[in-house]
Tab-separated table of C-alpha atoms and ligand atoms in Angstrom:
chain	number	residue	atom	x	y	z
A	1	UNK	CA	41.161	-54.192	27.263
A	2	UNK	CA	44.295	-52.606	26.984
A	3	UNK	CA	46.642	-54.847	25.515
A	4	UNK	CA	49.842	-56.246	26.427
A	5	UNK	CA	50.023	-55.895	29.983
A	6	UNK	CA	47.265	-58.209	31.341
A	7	UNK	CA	47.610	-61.197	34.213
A	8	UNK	CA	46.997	-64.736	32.867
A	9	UNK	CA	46.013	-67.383	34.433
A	10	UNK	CA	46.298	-70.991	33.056
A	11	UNK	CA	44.768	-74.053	34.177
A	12	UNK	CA	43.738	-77.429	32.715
A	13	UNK	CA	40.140	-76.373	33.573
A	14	UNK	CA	38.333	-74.931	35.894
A	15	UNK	CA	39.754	-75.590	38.966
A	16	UNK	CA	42.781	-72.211	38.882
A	17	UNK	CA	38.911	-69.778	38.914
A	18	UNK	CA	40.062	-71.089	42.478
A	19	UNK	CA	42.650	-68.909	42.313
A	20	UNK	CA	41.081	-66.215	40.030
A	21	UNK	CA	38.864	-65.715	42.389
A	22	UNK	CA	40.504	-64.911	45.352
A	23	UNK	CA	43.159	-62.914	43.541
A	24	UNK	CA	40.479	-60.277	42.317
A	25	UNK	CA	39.768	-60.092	45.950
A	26	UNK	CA	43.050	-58.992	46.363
A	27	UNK	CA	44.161	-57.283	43.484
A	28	UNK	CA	41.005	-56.101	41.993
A	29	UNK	CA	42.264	-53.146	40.046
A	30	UNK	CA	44.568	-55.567	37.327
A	31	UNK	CA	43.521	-56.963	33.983
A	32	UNK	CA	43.174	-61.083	33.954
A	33	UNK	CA	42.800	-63.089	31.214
A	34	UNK	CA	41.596	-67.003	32.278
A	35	UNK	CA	42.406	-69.833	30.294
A	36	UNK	CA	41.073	-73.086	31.115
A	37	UNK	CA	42.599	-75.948	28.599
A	38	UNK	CA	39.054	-77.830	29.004
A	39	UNK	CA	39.508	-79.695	25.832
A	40	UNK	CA	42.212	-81.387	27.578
A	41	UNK	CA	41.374	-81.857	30.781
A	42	UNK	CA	42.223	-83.510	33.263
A	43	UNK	CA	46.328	-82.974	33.029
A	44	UNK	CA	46.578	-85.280	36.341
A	45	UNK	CA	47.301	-88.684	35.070
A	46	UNK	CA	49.011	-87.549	31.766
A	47	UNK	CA	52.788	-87.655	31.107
A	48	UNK	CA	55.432	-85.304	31.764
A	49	UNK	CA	56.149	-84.174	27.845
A	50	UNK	CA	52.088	-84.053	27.294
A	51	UNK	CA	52.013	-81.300	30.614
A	52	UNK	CA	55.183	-79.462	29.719
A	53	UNK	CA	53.591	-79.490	25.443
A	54	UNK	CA	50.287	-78.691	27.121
A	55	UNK	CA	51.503	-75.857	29.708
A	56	UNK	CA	53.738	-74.362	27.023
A	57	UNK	CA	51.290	-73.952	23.783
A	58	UNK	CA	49.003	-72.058	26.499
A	59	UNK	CA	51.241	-69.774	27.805
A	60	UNK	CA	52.574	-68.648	24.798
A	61	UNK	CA	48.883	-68.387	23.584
A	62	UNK	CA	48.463	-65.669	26.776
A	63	UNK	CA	51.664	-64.003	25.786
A	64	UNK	CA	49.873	-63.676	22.434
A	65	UNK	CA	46.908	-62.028	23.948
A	66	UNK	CA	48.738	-59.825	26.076
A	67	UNK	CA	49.555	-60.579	28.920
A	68	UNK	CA	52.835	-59.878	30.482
A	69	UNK	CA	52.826	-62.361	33.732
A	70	UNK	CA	51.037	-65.948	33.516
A	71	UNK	CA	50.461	-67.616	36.955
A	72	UNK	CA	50.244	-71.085	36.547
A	73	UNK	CA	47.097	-71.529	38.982
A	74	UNK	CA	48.036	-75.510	38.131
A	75	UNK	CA	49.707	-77.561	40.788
A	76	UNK	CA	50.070	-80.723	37.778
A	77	UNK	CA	51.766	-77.877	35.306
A	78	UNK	CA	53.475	-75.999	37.708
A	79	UNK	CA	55.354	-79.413	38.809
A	80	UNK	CA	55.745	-80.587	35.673
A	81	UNK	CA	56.190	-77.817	33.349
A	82	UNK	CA	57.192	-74.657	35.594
A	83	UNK	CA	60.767	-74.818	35.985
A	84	UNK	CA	61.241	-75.570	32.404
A	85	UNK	CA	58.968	-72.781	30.793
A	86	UNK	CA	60.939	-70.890	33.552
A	87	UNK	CA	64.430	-71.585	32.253
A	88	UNK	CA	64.750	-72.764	28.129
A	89	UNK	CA	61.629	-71.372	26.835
A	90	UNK	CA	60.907	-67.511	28.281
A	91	UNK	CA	64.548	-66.651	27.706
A	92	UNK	CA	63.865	-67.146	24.104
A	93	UNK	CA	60.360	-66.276	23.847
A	94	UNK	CA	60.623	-62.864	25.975
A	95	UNK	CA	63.021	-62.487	29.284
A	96	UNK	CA	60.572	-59.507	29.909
A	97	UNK	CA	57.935	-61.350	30.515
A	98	UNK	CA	57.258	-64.147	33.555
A	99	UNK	CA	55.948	-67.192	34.516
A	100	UNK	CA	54.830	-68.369	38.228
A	101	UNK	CA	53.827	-71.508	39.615
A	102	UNK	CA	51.470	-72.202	42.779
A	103	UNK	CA	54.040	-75.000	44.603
A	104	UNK	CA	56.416	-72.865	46.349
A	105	UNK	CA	53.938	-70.252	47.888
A	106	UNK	CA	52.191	-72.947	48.968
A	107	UNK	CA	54.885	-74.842	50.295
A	108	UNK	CA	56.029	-71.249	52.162
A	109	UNK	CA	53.012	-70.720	53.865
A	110	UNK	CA	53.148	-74.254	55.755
A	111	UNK	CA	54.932	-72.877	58.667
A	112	UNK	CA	52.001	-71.096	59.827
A	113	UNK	CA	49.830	-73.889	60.155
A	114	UNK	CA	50.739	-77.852	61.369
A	115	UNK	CA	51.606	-77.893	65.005
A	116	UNK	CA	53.313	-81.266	65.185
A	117	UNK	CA	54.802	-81.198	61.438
A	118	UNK	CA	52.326	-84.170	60.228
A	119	UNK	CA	51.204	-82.275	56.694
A	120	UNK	CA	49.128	-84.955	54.291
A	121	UNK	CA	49.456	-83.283	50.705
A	122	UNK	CA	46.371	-84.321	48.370
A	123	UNK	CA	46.873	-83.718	44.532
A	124	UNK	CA	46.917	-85.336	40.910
A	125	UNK	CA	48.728	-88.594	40.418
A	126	UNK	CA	51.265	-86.033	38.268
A	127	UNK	CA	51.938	-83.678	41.339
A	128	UNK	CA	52.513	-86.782	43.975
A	129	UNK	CA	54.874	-88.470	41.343
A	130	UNK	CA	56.666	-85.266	40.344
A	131	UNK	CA	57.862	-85.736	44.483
A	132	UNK	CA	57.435	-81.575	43.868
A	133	UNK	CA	56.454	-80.741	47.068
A	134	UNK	CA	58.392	-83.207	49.421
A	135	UNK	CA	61.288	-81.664	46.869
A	136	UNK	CA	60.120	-78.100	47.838
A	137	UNK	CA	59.671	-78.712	51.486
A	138	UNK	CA	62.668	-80.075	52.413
A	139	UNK	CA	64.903	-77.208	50.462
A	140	UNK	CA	63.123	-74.899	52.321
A	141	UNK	CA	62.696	-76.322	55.878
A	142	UNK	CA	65.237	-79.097	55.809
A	143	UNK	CA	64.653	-83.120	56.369
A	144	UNK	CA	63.264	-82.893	60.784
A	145	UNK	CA	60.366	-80.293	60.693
A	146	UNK	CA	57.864	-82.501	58.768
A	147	UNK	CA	56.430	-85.497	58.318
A	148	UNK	CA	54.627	-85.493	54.486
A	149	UNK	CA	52.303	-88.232	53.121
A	150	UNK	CA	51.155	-87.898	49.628
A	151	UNK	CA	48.533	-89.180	47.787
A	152	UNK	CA	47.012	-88.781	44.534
A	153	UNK	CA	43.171	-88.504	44.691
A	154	UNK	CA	42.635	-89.314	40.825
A	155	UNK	CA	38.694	-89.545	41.039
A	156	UNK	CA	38.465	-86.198	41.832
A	157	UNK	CA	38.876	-83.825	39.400
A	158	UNK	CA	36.271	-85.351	36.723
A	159	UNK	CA	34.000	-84.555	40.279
A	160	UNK	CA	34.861	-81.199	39.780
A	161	UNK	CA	34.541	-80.831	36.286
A	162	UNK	CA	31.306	-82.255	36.029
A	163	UNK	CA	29.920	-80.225	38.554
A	164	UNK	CA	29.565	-83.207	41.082
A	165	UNK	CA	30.195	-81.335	44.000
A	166	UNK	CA	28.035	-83.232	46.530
A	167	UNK	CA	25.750	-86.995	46.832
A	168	UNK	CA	26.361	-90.457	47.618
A	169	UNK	CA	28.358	-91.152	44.702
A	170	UNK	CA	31.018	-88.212	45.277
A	171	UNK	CA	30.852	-88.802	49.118
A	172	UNK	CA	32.056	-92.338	48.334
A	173	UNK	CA	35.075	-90.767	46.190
A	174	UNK	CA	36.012	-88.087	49.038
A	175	UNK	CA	35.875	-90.574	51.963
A	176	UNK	CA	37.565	-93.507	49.710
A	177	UNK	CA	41.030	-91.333	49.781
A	178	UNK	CA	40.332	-89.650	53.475
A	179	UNK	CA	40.525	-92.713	55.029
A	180	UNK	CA	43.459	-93.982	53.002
A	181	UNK	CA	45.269	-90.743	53.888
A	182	UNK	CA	44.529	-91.193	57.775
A	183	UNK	CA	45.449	-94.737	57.541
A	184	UNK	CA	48.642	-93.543	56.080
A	185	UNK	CA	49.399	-91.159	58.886
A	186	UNK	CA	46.705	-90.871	61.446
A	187	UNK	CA	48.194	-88.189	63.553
A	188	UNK	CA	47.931	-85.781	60.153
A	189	UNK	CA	46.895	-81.826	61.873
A	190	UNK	CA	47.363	-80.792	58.603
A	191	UNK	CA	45.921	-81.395	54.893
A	192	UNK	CA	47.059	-79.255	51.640
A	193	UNK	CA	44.902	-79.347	48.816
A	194	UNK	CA	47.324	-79.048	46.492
A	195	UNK	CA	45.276	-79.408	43.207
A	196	UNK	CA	43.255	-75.914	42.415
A	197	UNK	CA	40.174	-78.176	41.748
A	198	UNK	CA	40.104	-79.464	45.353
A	199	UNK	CA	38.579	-76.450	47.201
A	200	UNK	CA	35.401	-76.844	45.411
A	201	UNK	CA	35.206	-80.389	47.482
A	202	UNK	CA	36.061	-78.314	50.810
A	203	UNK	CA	32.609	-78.144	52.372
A	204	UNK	CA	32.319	-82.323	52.390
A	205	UNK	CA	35.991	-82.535	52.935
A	206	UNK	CA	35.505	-80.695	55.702
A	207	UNK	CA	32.605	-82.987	56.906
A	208	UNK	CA	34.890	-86.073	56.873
A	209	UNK	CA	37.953	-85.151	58.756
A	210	UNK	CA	38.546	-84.471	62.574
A	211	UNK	CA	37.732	-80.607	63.599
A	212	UNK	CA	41.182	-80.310	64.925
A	213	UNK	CA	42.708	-80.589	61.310
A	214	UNK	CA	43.657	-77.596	59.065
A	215	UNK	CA	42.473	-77.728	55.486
A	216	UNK	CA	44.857	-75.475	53.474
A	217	UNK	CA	43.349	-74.234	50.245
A	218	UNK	CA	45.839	-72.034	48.017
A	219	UNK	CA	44.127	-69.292	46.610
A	220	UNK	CA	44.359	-66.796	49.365
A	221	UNK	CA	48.126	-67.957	49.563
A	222	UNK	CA	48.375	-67.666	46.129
A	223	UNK	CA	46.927	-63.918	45.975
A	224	UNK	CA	49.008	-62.480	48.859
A	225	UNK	CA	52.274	-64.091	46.574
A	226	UNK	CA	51.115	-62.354	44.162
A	227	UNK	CA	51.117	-59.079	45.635
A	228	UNK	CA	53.989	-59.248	47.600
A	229	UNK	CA	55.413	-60.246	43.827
A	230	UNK	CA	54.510	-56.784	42.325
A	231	UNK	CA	55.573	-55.219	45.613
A	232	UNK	CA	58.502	-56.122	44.870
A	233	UNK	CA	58.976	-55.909	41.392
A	234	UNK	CA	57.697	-52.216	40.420
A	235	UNK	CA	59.412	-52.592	36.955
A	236	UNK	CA	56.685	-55.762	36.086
A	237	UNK	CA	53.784	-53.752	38.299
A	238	UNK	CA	54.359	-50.616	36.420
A	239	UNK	CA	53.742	-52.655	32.889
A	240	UNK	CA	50.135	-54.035	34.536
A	241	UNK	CA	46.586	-52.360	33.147
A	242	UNK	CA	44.150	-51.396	35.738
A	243	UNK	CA	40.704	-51.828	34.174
A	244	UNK	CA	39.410	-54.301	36.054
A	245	UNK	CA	38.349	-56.128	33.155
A	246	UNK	CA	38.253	-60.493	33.482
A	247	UNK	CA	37.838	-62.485	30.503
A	248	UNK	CA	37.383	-65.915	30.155
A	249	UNK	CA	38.680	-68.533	27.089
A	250	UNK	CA	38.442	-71.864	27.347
A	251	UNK	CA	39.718	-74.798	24.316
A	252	UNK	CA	36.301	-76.474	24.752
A	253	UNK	CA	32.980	-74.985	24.069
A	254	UNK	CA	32.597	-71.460	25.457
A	255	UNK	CA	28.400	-71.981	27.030
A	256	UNK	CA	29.486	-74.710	29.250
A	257	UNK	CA	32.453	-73.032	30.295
A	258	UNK	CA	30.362	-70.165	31.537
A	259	UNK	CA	27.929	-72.658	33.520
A	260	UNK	CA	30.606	-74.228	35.195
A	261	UNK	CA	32.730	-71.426	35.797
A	262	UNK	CA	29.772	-69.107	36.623
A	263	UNK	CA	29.148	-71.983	39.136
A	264	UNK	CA	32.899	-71.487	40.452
A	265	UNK	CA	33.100	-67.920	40.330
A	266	UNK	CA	29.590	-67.306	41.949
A	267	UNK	CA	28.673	-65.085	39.045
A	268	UNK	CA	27.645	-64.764	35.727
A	269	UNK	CA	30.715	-64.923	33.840
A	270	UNK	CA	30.913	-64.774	29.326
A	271	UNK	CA	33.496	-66.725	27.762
A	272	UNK	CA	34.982	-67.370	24.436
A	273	UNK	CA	36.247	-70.123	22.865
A	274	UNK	CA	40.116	-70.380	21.691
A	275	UNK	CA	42.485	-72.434	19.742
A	276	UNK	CA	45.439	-72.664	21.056
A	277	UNK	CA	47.144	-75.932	19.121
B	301	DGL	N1	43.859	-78.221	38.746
B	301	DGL	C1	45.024	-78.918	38.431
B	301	DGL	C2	46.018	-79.008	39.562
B	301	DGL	O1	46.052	-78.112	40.393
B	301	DGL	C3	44.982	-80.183	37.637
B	301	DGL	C4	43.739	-80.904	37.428
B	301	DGL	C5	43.875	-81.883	36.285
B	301	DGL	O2	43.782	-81.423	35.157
B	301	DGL	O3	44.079	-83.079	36.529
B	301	DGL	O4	46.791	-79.931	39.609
C-alpha cells in the first residue's frame, strides 16, 4: 500500500467494520486501514480521560501508518474524545491531517426521518452521559422540533463482541432496554443506533419494535459524509491512494479478529496484530 495517504478507521472493536463496510460501498477506490482497540474493549462504561488516552494513542498510531484522515467510526470516542483530538492535539501533531467523528452526520441526517419529532437515541452509557447528541441536536435544530430520550444499553456490546447475535439469552438483553425505551416515550417513530456495534443487533431489533418505527443505522450516513467531505475538500481528496487495498489491525490477537470481523464484514478478511501503547 502506498503510504501516507490512506483512510483510517478507529473503533474500540469491531463494531466501526459497521461503518467500513458501507463506506467501501461507497468509496471503493480509497485505501483503509481498520483499527479495532480489541484489547480494550468495550470503551462504553469507561471514563472520559481513559476514551480521550484511548482515542488519542490510536490515532496517532494511524497517522504513523499512513493515513492522512481517521474517521472515528466510534460514537463513545467521538463524544468523548473528538472535539479534543480536533482542537489541542492535531494542531501540534499535523494541521494537515484530520480527524472526524460519526455524531454530527448522524445527528444531520435526522430530519429526513421522525414524523412527529419523538427520536429515542440508543448508545453506550459514555455517549448518553456525554448529553452529545441532545447537545448536537438542539444546536442544529433548536429546543421545539424534537423530543429525545436516551438510554444506554450497556449489555450490548459484549453481545456483539462475542458474536452473540441471536437466542434466548440476547433476546432477553434486546427486549430488557426496548421496553424501557417505549416506556420512556411510547409514541417514539424513531430509534438511532447510535453505537457502531448496534446494527449487528438490527434483524432482532427489528423483531421487537412496532413496524411503523424507523431504525436509523449510521453507516450509510456515515459514507455519504464522507464523500460529500472529499467533495468538498479536493486539497485532502487529492492526497488519498486509490488501490483499493483494506487492512485490518487489531490490539488483541489477530485470528479472532479475523473470525469476528470476517463475520461482520461477510468475508474473509486477514489481520495483524499491533501495539499501539
Ligand atoms: N462502538 C462504539 C460506539 O459506537 C463503542 C462500543 C464500546 O466499546 O463500548 O460507541
Amino acid at each position: 500500500m502506498k503510504q501516507g495517504e490512506c483512510i483510517g478507521v478507529f473503533d474500540s472493536g469491531y463494531g466501526g467494520l459497521t461503518i467500513l463496510k458501507e463506506i467501501i460501498q461507497v468509496l471503493p477506490q480509497y485505501d483503509y486501514i481498520y483499527l479495532g482497540d480489541n484489547a480494550r474493549a468495550p470503551y462504553g462504561s469507561r471514563s472520559f480521560e481513559a476514551v480521550y488516552h484511548y482515542t488519542g494513542e490510536a490515532v496517532r498510531k494511524l497517522f504513523e501508518m499512513g493515513c492522512r484522515l481517521v474517521i472515528l467510526a466510534c460514537n463513545t470516542a467521538s463524544a468523548k474524545a473528538l472535539r479534543t483530538i480536533q482542537q489541542v492535539d492535531l494542531p501540534l501533531i499535523d494541521p494537515h491531517k484530520r480527524v472526524l467523528g460519526v455524531i454530527r452526520p448522524s445527528v444531520e441526517a435526522l430530519a429526513d426521518y421522525s414524523k412527529n419529532g419523538h427520536i429515542g437515541i440508543l448508545a453506550t452509557r459514555g455517549t448518553v452521559a456525554s448529553g452529545s447528541y441532545p447537545i448536537e441536536i438542539e444546536k442544529l435544530f433548536g429546543m421545539e422540533k424534537f423530543h429525545i430520550t436516551q438510554l444506554a444499553c450497556p449489555m450490548w456490546v459484549p453481545l456483539v463482541e462475542n458474536n452473540e447475535l441471536s437466542g434466548e439469552g440476547t433476546e432477553y438483553f434486546v427486549r430488557k432496554y426496548l421496553d424501557e425505551l417505549f416506556l420512556m416515550d411510547p409514541l417514539l417513530d424513531t430509534i438511532v443506533l447510535a453505537c457502531t456495534h448496534y446494527p449487528l443487533l438490527r434483524p432482532l431489533i427489528g423483531q421487537m419494535i412496532p413496524g411503523y418505527v424507523r431504525i436509523i443505522g449510521q453507516g450509510h450516513i456515515v459514507a455519504d459524509s464522507l464523500k460529500d467531505y472529499l467533495l468538498r475538500h479536493p486539497e485532502m481528496e487529492i492526497c488519498l491512494s486509490k488501490g483499493r487495498n483494506v487492512s485490518y489491525y487489531t490490539t488483541d490477537k489477530a485470528e479472532i479478529f479475523e473470525q469476528t470481523g470476517g463475520v461482520f464484514m461477510g468475508e474473509r478478511i486477514k489481520c495483524r496484530h499491533v501495539q499501539i501503547c
